[in-house]
Coordinates of C-alpha atoms and ligand atoms in Angstrom, one line a residue:
X279 CA 9.5 -23.0 -29.0
X280 CA 8.1 -26.5 -30.0
X281 CA 10.3 -29.2 -31.9
X282 CA 9.6 -30.2 -35.0
X283 CA 6.7 -32.4 -35.7
X284 CA 7.3 -36.1 -35.7
X285 CA 5.0 -38.9 -36.4
X286 CA 4.3 -41.0 -33.0
X287 CA 6.2 -44.2 -33.5
X288 CA 3.8 -47.5 -33.3
X289 CA 4.0 -50.0 -30.6
X290 CA 5.6 -53.5 -31.7
X291 CA 3.2 -56.1 -30.6
X292 CA 5.6 -59.0 -31.1
X293 CA 7.3 -57.9 -28.0
X294 CA 6.4 -59.8 -25.2
X295 CA 6.5 -56.7 -22.8
X296 CA 3.9 -54.8 -25.0
X297 CA 1.6 -57.8 -25.2
X298 CA 1.6 -58.1 -21.5
X299 CA 1.0 -54.3 -21.2
X300 CA -2.0 -54.4 -23.6
X301 CA -3.5 -57.5 -22.1
X302 CA -3.4 -55.6 -18.4
X303 CA -4.9 -52.5 -19.9
X304 CA -7.7 -54.7 -21.5
X305 CA -8.4 -56.2 -17.9
X306 CA -8.3 -52.7 -16.5
X307 CA -10.6 -51.3 -18.9
X308 CA -12.8 -54.4 -18.5
X309 CA -13.0 -53.7 -14.5
X310 CA -14.7 -50.5 -15.3
X311 CA -17.5 -52.1 -17.6
X312 CA -21.2 -51.5 -17.1
X313 CA -20.6 -47.9 -15.4
X314 CA -23.1 -45.0 -16.0
X315 CA -21.5 -41.8 -17.6
X316 CA -23.0 -38.2 -17.7
X317 CA -23.4 -35.7 -20.3
X318 CA -21.0 -32.7 -19.4
X319 CA -22.7 -29.2 -20.0
X320 CA -20.7 -26.1 -18.7
X321 CA -19.6 -27.2 -15.3
X322 CA -22.8 -29.3 -14.9
X323 CA -22.7 -33.2 -15.1
X324 CA -26.3 -34.2 -16.6
X325 CA -27.4 -37.8 -15.9
X326 CA -30.5 -39.3 -17.0
X327 CA -32.7 -42.2 -16.5
X328 CA -33.1 -42.9 -20.2
X329 CA -29.8 -44.3 -21.3
X330 CA -28.1 -46.3 -24.0
X331 CA -25.5 -49.0 -23.8
X332 CA -22.3 -49.0 -25.6
X333 CA -21.4 -52.7 -26.4
X334 CA -18.4 -54.7 -27.3
X335 CA -19.0 -55.8 -30.9
X336 CA -17.2 -59.0 -30.6
X337 CA -19.3 -59.9 -27.7
X338 CA -22.7 -57.7 -27.7
X339 CA -23.9 -58.9 -24.7
X340 CA -21.1 -56.9 -22.8
X341 CA -21.9 -53.4 -22.2
X342 CA -18.9 -51.0 -21.6
X343 CA -21.1 -48.1 -20.4
X344 CA -24.2 -46.4 -20.3
X345 CA -24.8 -43.2 -21.9
X346 CA -27.6 -40.4 -21.4
X347 CA -30.2 -40.4 -24.3
X348 CA -29.9 -36.5 -24.5
X349 CA -32.6 -34.4 -26.3
X350 CA -32.8 -31.1 -28.3
X351 CA -33.0 -29.3 -25.3
X352 CA -29.7 -30.7 -23.9
X353 CA -28.1 -29.8 -27.3
X354 CA -29.5 -26.1 -27.0
X355 CA -28.2 -26.0 -23.2
X356 CA -24.8 -27.2 -24.7
X357 CA -24.6 -24.4 -27.3
X358 CA -25.7 -21.6 -24.9
X359 CA -22.9 -22.8 -22.4
X360 CA -20.3 -22.9 -25.3
X361 CA -21.6 -19.6 -26.5
X362 CA -20.9 -18.2 -23.2
X363 CA -17.5 -19.6 -22.8
X364 CA -16.6 -18.3 -26.3
X365 CA -16.5 -14.9 -24.7
X366 CA -13.5 -15.4 -22.7
X367 CA -11.8 -18.5 -24.5
X368 CA -11.7 -16.5 -27.9
X369 CA -9.2 -14.1 -26.2
X370 CA -6.8 -16.5 -24.6
X371 CA -3.6 -16.4 -26.4
X372 CA -2.5 -19.0 -28.8
X373 CA 0.4 -19.9 -26.9
X374 CA -1.7 -20.7 -23.9
X375 CA -4.3 -22.7 -26.1
X376 CA -1.5 -24.5 -27.3
X377 CA 0.0 -25.4 -24.1
X378 CA -3.3 -26.7 -22.5
X379 CA -4.2 -28.9 -25.7
X380 CA -0.8 -30.3 -25.6
X381 CA -1.3 -31.7 -22.2
X382 CA -3.8 -33.9 -23.8
X383 CA -1.3 -35.5 -26.4
X384 CA 1.1 -36.2 -23.8
X385 CA -1.7 -37.7 -21.5
X386 CA -2.7 -40.1 -24.4
X387 CA 0.9 -40.9 -24.9
X388 CA 1.1 -41.7 -21.2
X389 CA -2.0 -43.8 -21.4
X390 CA -1.1 -45.4 -24.9
X391 CA -2.2 -49.1 -24.0
X392 CA -5.5 -48.2 -22.2
X393 CA -6.6 -46.2 -25.4
X394 CA -5.5 -49.2 -27.4
X395 CA -7.6 -51.3 -25.0
X396 CA -10.7 -48.8 -25.4
X397 CA -10.6 -49.2 -29.2
X398 CA -10.3 -52.9 -29.2
X399 CA -13.3 -53.3 -27.1
X400 CA -15.6 -50.6 -28.0
X401 CA -14.8 -50.6 -31.8
X402 CA -13.6 -54.0 -32.4
X403 CA -10.1 -52.9 -33.6
X404 CA -7.2 -55.3 -34.1
X405 CA -4.3 -54.2 -31.8
X406 CA -2.4 -52.8 -34.6
X407 CA -5.3 -50.7 -35.9
X408 CA -5.9 -49.6 -32.4
X409 CA -2.6 -48.6 -31.9
X410 CA -2.5 -46.9 -35.3
X411 CA -5.3 -44.9 -34.4
X412 CA -4.0 -43.8 -31.1
X413 CA -0.8 -42.5 -32.7
X414 CA -3.1 -40.6 -35.0
X415 CA -4.8 -39.1 -32.2
X416 CA -1.5 -37.8 -30.8
X417 CA -0.3 -36.6 -34.3
X418 CA -3.3 -34.5 -34.9
X419 CA -2.9 -32.5 -31.7
X420 CA 0.9 -32.1 -32.0
X421 CA 0.3 -31.3 -35.7
X422 CA -2.3 -28.8 -35.5
X423 CA -0.5 -26.9 -32.4
X424 CA 2.2 -26.3 -34.5
X425 CA 0.0 -25.0 -37.6
X426 CA -1.9 -22.9 -35.3
X427 CA 1.2 -21.3 -33.9
X428 CA 2.4 -20.9 -37.6
X429 CA -0.6 -19.3 -39.0
X430 CA -2.0 -17.2 -36.1
X431 CA -0.2 -13.8 -37.0
X432 CA 0.5 -14.1 -40.7
X433 CA 1.2 -10.6 -41.1
X434 CA 4.8 -11.3 -42.6
X435 CA 3.0 -12.8 -45.7
X436 CA 1.4 -9.5 -46.7
X437 CA 2.7 -6.8 -49.0
X438 CA 3.7 -3.5 -47.9
X439 CA 2.1 0.1 -48.0
X440 CA 4.1 3.2 -47.2
X441 CA 3.0 4.8 -43.8
X442 CA 0.9 1.8 -42.8
X443 CA 1.3 -1.1 -40.6
X444 CA -0.3 -4.4 -42.2
X445 CA -1.6 -7.0 -40.1
X446 CA -3.2 -10.3 -40.7
X447 CA -4.6 -12.4 -37.8
X448 CA -6.5 -16.0 -38.0
X449 CA -9.0 -15.6 -35.2
X450 CA -11.7 -18.0 -34.1
X451 CA -15.2 -18.5 -35.6
X452 CA -17.4 -19.3 -32.7
X453 CA -19.4 -22.3 -31.5
X454 CA -18.6 -25.4 -33.3
X455 CA -21.0 -28.6 -33.5
X456 CA -18.4 -31.6 -33.5
X457 CA -19.9 -34.7 -35.1
X458 CA -17.5 -37.5 -35.6
X459 CA -18.1 -41.3 -36.9
X460 CA -17.5 -44.4 -34.8
X461 CA -15.1 -45.8 -37.1
X462 CA -12.0 -43.6 -36.0
X463 CA -13.7 -42.6 -32.6
X464 CA -10.5 -41.4 -31.0
X465 CA -8.4 -40.1 -34.0
X466 CA -11.1 -38.0 -35.9
X467 CA -12.8 -36.9 -32.6
X468 CA -9.6 -35.9 -31.0
X469 CA -8.4 -33.8 -34.4
X470 CA -11.8 -32.2 -34.9
X471 CA -12.0 -31.0 -31.1
X472 CA -8.2 -30.1 -30.8
X473 CA -8.3 -28.0 -34.0
X474 CA -11.4 -26.2 -33.0
X475 CA -10.1 -25.4 -29.4
X476 CA -6.7 -24.5 -30.5
X477 CA -8.0 -21.9 -33.0
X478 CA -9.8 -20.4 -30.0
X479 CA -13.5 -21.7 -30.8
X480 CA -15.6 -23.4 -28.0
X481 CA -17.3 -26.7 -29.0
X482 CA -20.6 -29.0 -28.5
X483 CA -19.3 -32.5 -28.9
X484 CA -21.5 -35.6 -29.7
X485 CA -19.7 -38.6 -30.3
X486 CA -21.2 -41.5 -32.4
X487 CA -23.8 -43.8 -30.7
X488 CA -21.5 -46.8 -31.1
X489 CA -18.2 -45.3 -29.4
X490 CA -19.3 -42.8 -26.8
X491 CA -16.9 -44.3 -24.1
X492 CA -13.8 -43.5 -26.1
X493 CA -15.3 -40.0 -26.5
X494 CA -15.8 -39.4 -22.8
X495 CA -12.4 -40.4 -21.8
X496 CA -10.8 -38.1 -24.4
X497 CA -13.0 -35.3 -23.3
X498 CA -12.3 -36.1 -19.8
X499 CA -8.4 -35.6 -20.9
X500 CA -9.3 -32.0 -22.3
X501 CA -11.3 -31.0 -19.1
X502 CA -8.2 -32.1 -16.9
X503 CA -5.9 -30.4 -19.1
X504 CA -7.6 -27.2 -17.8
X505 CA -10.0 -26.2 -20.3
X506 CA -12.5 -23.6 -18.4
X507 CA -16.0 -24.9 -18.2
X508 CA -18.0 -24.9 -21.2
X509 CA -15.3 -24.6 -23.8
X510 CA -15.9 -28.4 -24.5
X511 CA -19.4 -29.6 -23.9
X512 CA -20.1 -33.4 -24.1
X513 CA -23.7 -34.6 -25.1
X514 CA -24.8 -37.9 -26.1
X515 CA -27.9 -39.5 -27.9
X516 CA -29.3 -40.0 -31.4
X517 CA -27.6 -38.1 -34.2
X518 CA -30.9 -37.5 -35.9
X519 CA -32.1 -35.7 -32.6
X520 CA -29.0 -34.1 -30.8
X521 CA -26.7 -33.9 -33.5
X522 CA -29.4 -32.3 -35.8
X523 CA -30.4 -29.9 -33.3
X524 CA -26.8 -29.0 -33.0
X525 CA -26.5 -28.4 -36.6
X526 CA -29.7 -26.3 -36.8
X527 CA -29.0 -24.0 -33.6
X528 CA -28.5 -20.2 -34.8
X529 CA -25.7 -19.9 -32.6
X530 CA -23.7 -22.6 -34.0
X531 CA -21.2 -21.0 -36.0
X532 CA -19.5 -24.2 -37.8
X533 CA -20.1 -27.8 -38.2
X534 CA -17.3 -30.1 -38.3
X535 CA -18.7 -33.7 -39.2
X536 CA -17.3 -37.0 -40.4
X537 CA -19.6 -39.7 -41.5
X538 CA -21.9 -41.0 -44.2
X539 CA -22.7 -39.3 -47.3
X540 CA -26.3 -39.5 -46.7
X541 CA -26.0 -37.8 -43.3
X542 CA -23.3 -35.1 -44.3
X543 CA -25.5 -34.1 -47.2
X544 CA -28.5 -33.5 -44.8
X545 CA -26.0 -31.5 -42.8
X546 CA -24.9 -29.6 -45.5
X547 CA -28.6 -28.5 -46.5
X548 CA -29.6 -27.9 -42.8
X549 CA -26.6 -25.7 -42.0
X550 CA -27.1 -23.4 -45.1
X551 CA -30.6 -22.2 -43.7
X552 CA -30.2 -19.1 -41.9
X553 CA -32.6 -19.0 -38.9
X554 CA -34.0 -15.9 -37.1
X555 CA -31.6 -14.6 -35.0
X556 CA -28.7 -15.9 -36.7
X557 CA -25.7 -13.5 -37.6
X558 CA -23.5 -15.7 -39.7
X559 CA -23.5 -18.1 -42.5
X560 CA -22.5 -21.4 -41.1
X561 CA -19.4 -23.0 -42.1
X562 CA -19.7 -26.7 -42.8
X563 CA -16.5 -29.0 -42.7
X564 CA -17.7 -32.3 -44.1
X565 CA -15.8 -35.4 -44.7
X566 CA -17.9 -38.2 -46.0
X567 CA -17.6 -41.8 -47.6
X568 CA -15.7 -43.5 -50.3
X569 CA -16.1 -46.3 -53.0
X570 CA -12.3 -46.4 -53.6
X571 CA -10.5 -48.2 -56.4
X572 CA -7.4 -49.8 -56.9
X573 CA -6.3 -50.2 -60.3
X574 CA -3.9 -52.7 -61.4
X575 CA -2.3 -52.8 -65.1
X576 CA -0.3 -55.5 -66.8
X577 CA 3.2 -54.1 -65.9
X578 CA 2.4 -54.2 -62.1
X579 CA 4.1 -56.1 -59.6
X580 CA 1.5 -58.6 -58.9
X581 CA 2.3 -59.8 -55.4
X582 CA 2.8 -56.3 -54.4
X583 CA -0.7 -55.5 -55.8
X584 CA -2.2 -58.4 -54.2
X585 CA -0.9 -57.5 -50.6
X586 CA -2.1 -53.8 -51.3
X587 CA -5.5 -54.7 -52.5
X588 CA -6.2 -57.2 -49.6
X589 CA -4.9 -54.9 -46.8
X590 CA -6.9 -51.9 -48.4
X591 CA -10.3 -54.0 -48.6
X592 CA -9.9 -56.1 -45.4
X593 CA -8.1 -54.3 -42.6
X594 CA -10.6 -53.0 -40.0
X595 CA -13.0 -55.2 -41.7
X596 CA -13.2 -52.8 -44.7
X597 CA -14.7 -50.3 -42.2
X598 CA -12.4 -47.5 -43.3
X599 CA -13.7 -44.5 -45.4
X600 CA -10.3 -44.9 -47.5
X601 CA -10.9 -48.8 -47.9
X602 CA -10.4 -50.2 -51.2
X603 CA -13.4 -52.0 -51.9
X604 CA -13.3 -52.2 -55.8
X605 CA -10.1 -53.4 -57.6
X606 CA -10.1 -52.7 -61.2
X607 CA -7.7 -55.2 -63.0
X608 CA -6.5 -55.1 -66.7
X609 CA -7.7 -58.1 -68.4
X610 CA -4.2 -59.7 -69.3
X611 CA -3.5 -60.2 -65.6
X612 CA -6.9 -60.3 -64.2
X613 CA -6.8 -64.1 -63.5
X614 CA -3.4 -64.3 -62.1
X615 CA -3.9 -61.4 -59.7
X616 CA -7.6 -62.5 -58.7
X617 CA -6.2 -66.0 -57.6
X618 CA -3.3 -64.4 -55.6
X619 CA -5.9 -62.0 -53.9
X620 CA -8.4 -64.8 -53.1
X621 CA -5.2 -66.7 -51.6
X622 CA -4.1 -64.0 -49.5
X623 CA -7.6 -63.0 -48.2
X624 CA -8.4 -66.7 -47.3
X625 CA -5.4 -66.9 -45.1
X626 CA -6.5 -63.8 -42.9
X627 CA -6.8 -64.7 -39.6
X628 CA -10.2 -63.9 -37.8
X629 CA -11.3 -63.6 -34.3
X630 CA -12.1 -61.6 -31.3
X631 CA -9.3 -58.9 -31.4
X632 CA -9.0 -59.0 -27.5
X633 CA -7.9 -62.5 -27.6
X634 CA -4.7 -62.2 -29.7
X635 CA -2.7 -59.5 -31.5
X636 CA -2.7 -61.9 -34.6
X637 CA -6.4 -61.5 -35.1
X638 CA -6.2 -59.4 -38.2
X639 CA -10.1 -59.2 -38.7
X640 CA -12.4 -58.5 -35.9
X641 CA -16.3 -57.7 -35.8
X642 CA -18.2 -55.2 -37.6
X643 CA -19.6 -52.6 -35.6
X644 CA -23.3 -53.3 -35.0
X645 CA -26.6 -54.7 -35.9
X646 CA -27.2 -52.2 -38.6
X647 CA -24.1 -53.1 -40.3
X648 CA -24.7 -56.7 -40.2
X649 CA -27.9 -56.1 -41.9
X650 CA -26.5 -53.7 -44.5
X651 CA -23.5 -56.2 -45.1
X652 CA -25.9 -59.1 -45.3
X653 CA -28.0 -57.4 -47.9
X654 CA -25.0 -56.6 -50.1
X655 CA -23.8 -60.3 -49.9
X656 CA -27.4 -61.3 -51.4
X657 CA -26.9 -58.7 -54.2
X658 CA -23.3 -59.6 -54.8
X659 CA -24.3 -63.1 -55.5
X660 CA -26.3 -62.0 -58.6
X661 CA -23.9 -59.4 -59.6
X662 CA -20.6 -61.4 -59.8
X663 CA -19.0 -64.8 -59.3
X664 CA -18.5 -65.5 -55.6
X665 CA -14.6 -66.3 -55.3
X666 CA -14.4 -66.0 -51.4
X667 CA -16.5 -65.9 -48.2
X668 CA -20.2 -64.8 -48.8
X669 CA -22.0 -66.0 -45.9
X670 CA -24.3 -64.0 -44.4
X671 CA -24.6 -63.6 -40.6
X672 CA -28.0 -64.7 -39.0
X673 CA -27.0 -65.4 -35.4
X674 CA -25.4 -62.3 -33.9
X675 CA -25.0 -63.5 -30.4
X676 CA -21.6 -64.4 -30.7
X677 CA -20.5 -61.1 -32.3
X678 CA -20.6 -59.5 -35.5
X679 CA -18.1 -61.5 -37.5
X680 CA -18.0 -61.6 -41.3
X681 CA -15.4 -63.9 -43.5
X682 CA -13.7 -61.8 -45.9
X683 CA -15.9 -61.5 -49.3
X684 CA -14.6 -61.6 -52.8
X685 CA -16.7 -61.4 -55.8
X686 CA -15.1 -61.5 -59.2
X687 CA -16.3 -60.4 -62.6
X688 CA -18.3 -57.5 -61.1
X689 CA -19.6 -55.1 -64.0
X690 CA -18.4 -51.6 -63.5
X691 CA -22.0 -50.3 -62.7
X692 CA -23.1 -53.2 -60.2
X693 CA -24.2 -51.9 -57.0
X694 CA -21.5 -53.8 -55.1
X695 CA -19.1 -52.0 -57.3
X696 CA -20.7 -48.5 -56.7
X697 CA -22.1 -48.4 -53.2
X698 CA -20.2 -47.9 -50.0
X699 CA -20.8 -51.1 -48.1
X700 CA -18.4 -50.3 -45.5
X701 CA -17.7 -54.0 -44.6
X702 CA -15.1 -56.7 -45.7
X703 CA -16.4 -57.1 -49.3
X704 CA -14.4 -56.5 -52.2
X705 CA -15.5 -56.3 -55.9
X706 CA -13.1 -57.2 -58.7
X707 CA -13.9 -55.8 -62.2
X708 CA -12.2 -56.8 -65.4
X709 CA -11.0 -53.8 -67.6
X710 CA -9.9 -54.3 -71.3
X711 CA -7.1 -51.9 -70.7
X712 CA -5.7 -49.2 -68.7
X713 CA -8.0 -46.5 -70.4
X714 CA -10.8 -48.2 -69.5
X715 CA -9.6 -49.0 -65.9
X716 CA -9.0 -45.4 -65.4
X717 CA -12.6 -44.4 -66.7
X718 CA -14.2 -47.0 -64.6
X719 CA -12.4 -46.0 -61.5
X720 CA -13.5 -42.0 -62.1
X721 CA -17.1 -43.2 -62.8
X722 CA -18.2 -42.6 -59.4
X723 CA -19.8 -39.7 -57.2
X724 CA -17.2 -40.1 -54.7
X725 CA -13.6 -39.0 -54.8
X726 CA -11.8 -40.1 -51.7
X727 CA -8.7 -42.5 -52.3
X728 CA -7.4 -44.5 -55.0
X729 CA -4.3 -46.5 -55.9
X730 CA -2.6 -47.5 -59.2
X731 CA -0.2 -50.2 -59.4
X732 CA 1.8 -50.0 -62.4
X733 CA 5.5 -49.6 -63.7
X734 CA 4.8 -47.5 -66.5
X735 CA 5.6 -44.0 -65.9
X736 CA 3.7 -42.4 -68.8
X737 CA 0.6 -44.0 -66.9
X738 CA 1.5 -42.7 -63.5
X739 CA 1.9 -39.2 -64.9
X740 CA -1.4 -39.6 -66.4
X741 CA -3.2 -40.9 -63.3
X742 CA -1.5 -38.1 -61.5
X743 CA -3.8 -35.6 -63.8
X744 CA -6.7 -37.8 -64.2
X745 CA -7.5 -40.1 -61.4
X746 CA -9.8 -37.9 -59.5
X747 CA -9.6 -38.4 -55.9
X748 CA -8.1 -36.5 -53.0
X749 CA -5.8 -39.2 -51.8
X750 CA -3.8 -40.8 -54.7
X751 CA -1.4 -43.7 -54.3
X752 CA 1.0 -45.1 -56.6
X753 CA 2.2 -48.8 -55.9
X754 CA 0.9 -48.9 -52.5
X755 CA -2.3 -49.5 -50.7
X756 CA -4.9 -46.7 -50.5
X757 CA -5.5 -46.7 -46.5
X758 CA -3.2 -45.5 -43.9
X759 CA -2.7 -41.7 -44.5
X760 CA -0.2 -40.3 -42.2
X761 CA -0.7 -36.7 -40.1
X762 CA 1.7 -34.4 -42.2
X763 CA 2.6 -36.7 -44.9
X764 CA -0.7 -37.4 -46.6
X765 CA -3.3 -34.8 -45.7
X766 CA -6.6 -36.5 -45.8
X767 CA -9.8 -35.6 -47.4
X768 CA -11.8 -36.2 -50.5
X769 CA -13.4 -35.0 -53.9
X770 CA -17.1 -34.9 -54.9
X771 CA -19.7 -36.5 -52.6
X772 CA -16.6 -37.8 -50.4
X773 CA -16.7 -34.2 -48.6
X774 CA -15.4 -30.8 -48.7
X775 CA -11.8 -31.9 -49.1
X776 CA -10.7 -30.5 -45.6
X777 CA -7.3 -32.2 -45.8
X778 CA -7.2 -33.2 -42.1
X779 CA -3.6 -33.4 -41.0
X780 CA -2.6 -31.1 -43.7
X781 CA -1.0 -27.6 -43.7
X782 CA -4.2 -25.9 -44.6
X783 CA -6.5 -27.6 -42.0
X784 CA -6.3 -24.9 -39.4
X785 CA -7.5 -22.3 -41.9
X786 CA -11.2 -24.0 -41.8
X787 CA -11.4 -23.4 -38.1
X788 CA -10.6 -19.7 -38.2
X789 CA -11.3 -16.5 -40.1
X790 CA -8.8 -14.0 -41.4
X791 CA -8.9 -10.5 -39.9
X792 CA -6.7 -7.9 -41.9
X793 CA -5.8 -4.7 -39.8
X794 CA -4.2 -1.6 -41.3
X795 CA -2.9 1.0 -39.1
X796 CA -2.0 4.4 -40.4
X797 CA 1.5 5.2 -39.0
Ligands
LIG1052 P1 -23.0 -41.5 -39.8 O1 -23.3 -40.7 -41.0 O2 -24.2 -42.6 -39.5 O3 -22.8 -40.8 -38.5 C1 -21.7 -40.0 -38.1 C2 -22.3 -39.0 -37.1 O4 -23.3 -38.4 -37.6 C3 -22.6 -39.6 -35.9 O5 -22.1 -39.1 -34.7 C4 -23.8 -39.8 -35.9 O6 -24.6 -39.7 -34.5 C5 -24.4 -38.3 -36.3 N1 -25.6 -38.1 -37.0 C6 -26.4 -39.0 -37.5 N2 -27.5 -38.6 -38.1 C7 -27.5 -37.3 -37.7 C8 -28.0 -35.9 -38.0 N3 -29.2 -36.2 -38.7 N4 -27.6 -34.8 -37.9 C9 -26.5 -34.7 -37.3 N5 -25.9 -35.8 -37.0 C10 -26.2 -36.9 -37.4 O7 -21.6 -42.3 -40.0 P2 -21.0 -43.5 -39.4 O8 -21.6 -44.9 -39.7 O9 -20.6 -43.1 -37.7 O10 -19.5 -43.5 -39.9 C11 -19.5 -44.3 -41.2 C12 -19.2 -43.2 -42.4 O11 -18.1 -42.4 -42.4 C13 -18.7 -44.0 -43.7 O12 -19.8 -43.6 -44.5 C14 -17.2 -43.7 -43.7 O13 -16.7 -43.6 -45.2 C15 -17.4 -42.0 -43.3 N6 -16.1 -41.7 -42.9 C16 -15.6 -40.6 -43.7 C17 -14.2 -40.3 -43.3 C18 -13.3 -39.3 -44.0 O14 -12.5 -38.8 -43.7 N7 -13.8 -38.8 -45.4 C19 -13.5 -40.8 -42.1 C20 -14.3 -41.8 -41.5 C21 -15.5 -42.3 -41.9

């Protein structure tokens, strides 16, 4: 019997002992820099001459490790290995799967500082962000383990039939293609893998190209926890080659993807095609991007709103799918609030996250992100008034650092107000009144998160009905969902609303079998 689920508490980086522990962990991760890592397919470790580096975005010359540039053949081998392993793994008891997978959360907890250090160095996270993510990885495992135990045998939910015994079991699907993003390379990856394995599926995991090291170290924890060979296969390489083949393989039963709208839509289309020899319709669990709005009306606490807007827009450099990258402000408080937001954002401390726990903003992830953000900084200067930042980045040799940028008086249909930039760029839009603000907020293909700052209870009630996002927050920031508290997933082009960290999530990784026995 497991204890009740509890969210993992955060580390306090104001305490000297914790600062020392993280500095030591950073050193020991650094001591491993530059190693070459294999792919792991079944019980085979596969190294290739053709490798790609994982780099430190705060210092792009530093290579954390080298990973094989896998091919479509490796994806095929991995799907075959997972298919063989499924024959027995699907029949292991739920209790034994839970026991195995919970060893991983225990180990992440024990190696907390090391995981924080990895996230600081490979993803460019601040210490607090890195710790928040490590906690979330632990939470996903602990929560999904309990949910799987809850749903495995759901016979008690059925009605009765005289003279018959009725059973309802949630059984595994088969082989899953697990394709996570780089921006939560520990938590999302761990959540997708843990949910799959707890349900009795086997998987092929392909981490994002930018963050394979975190993916490898977490996979090692799963292997060391006692998974039979082939239950978790680890392949690396370009998404459009290895990932695409994983999606298209006829023996793939489901795809669990988190990433951009563009790639997600492509996966949705490709997974829907039935290939020769395929015996099922693939299930696609897709979580994608957002262009999330924070609405502030004239009744709001403006200091609270300014804080929430700045945190939502600039924490982790704006590289969260939940980031509030547009604020829609009612005319009568627009000027006052814009000034507060600019002041707060102007005080953000930036710098290499490794150097200090006080560096709130670090680098963006890679050269591609730099090019995209540079582009939108140019576009933004034509679409709004530059209120803060705005400098493009040309010399990337010292890391991919952008200052927070704020554009004011941005039209609701401007590109910087509509496109997901995925960087520290905030657009402020003036709305005549609350009605117009709500209309603008909903005027997007996305529907992931949203916030409303207001003290008007009728408006809050209206937003509850009409603000169309998967995660709606009142009088607080739109980032920072917690496992079991704020099931996370979006509407529209933000994905299939899979609600990670929520009570229905495990159903996505299972199929229901109804068994009726004549007495
Ligand atoms: P991305 O779409 O570029 O890549 C995501 C993953 O897909 C990577 O592992 C990549 O290698 C793989 N991939 C790329 N092309 C592929 C293809 N053709 N076939 C199969 N796989 C392929 O996204 P990213 O840059 O890693 O992540 C940022 C995006 O993720 C943002 O849009 C963000 O909003 C979104 N995101 C969404 C959520 C959510 O829960 N909704 C959470 C985190 C990130």
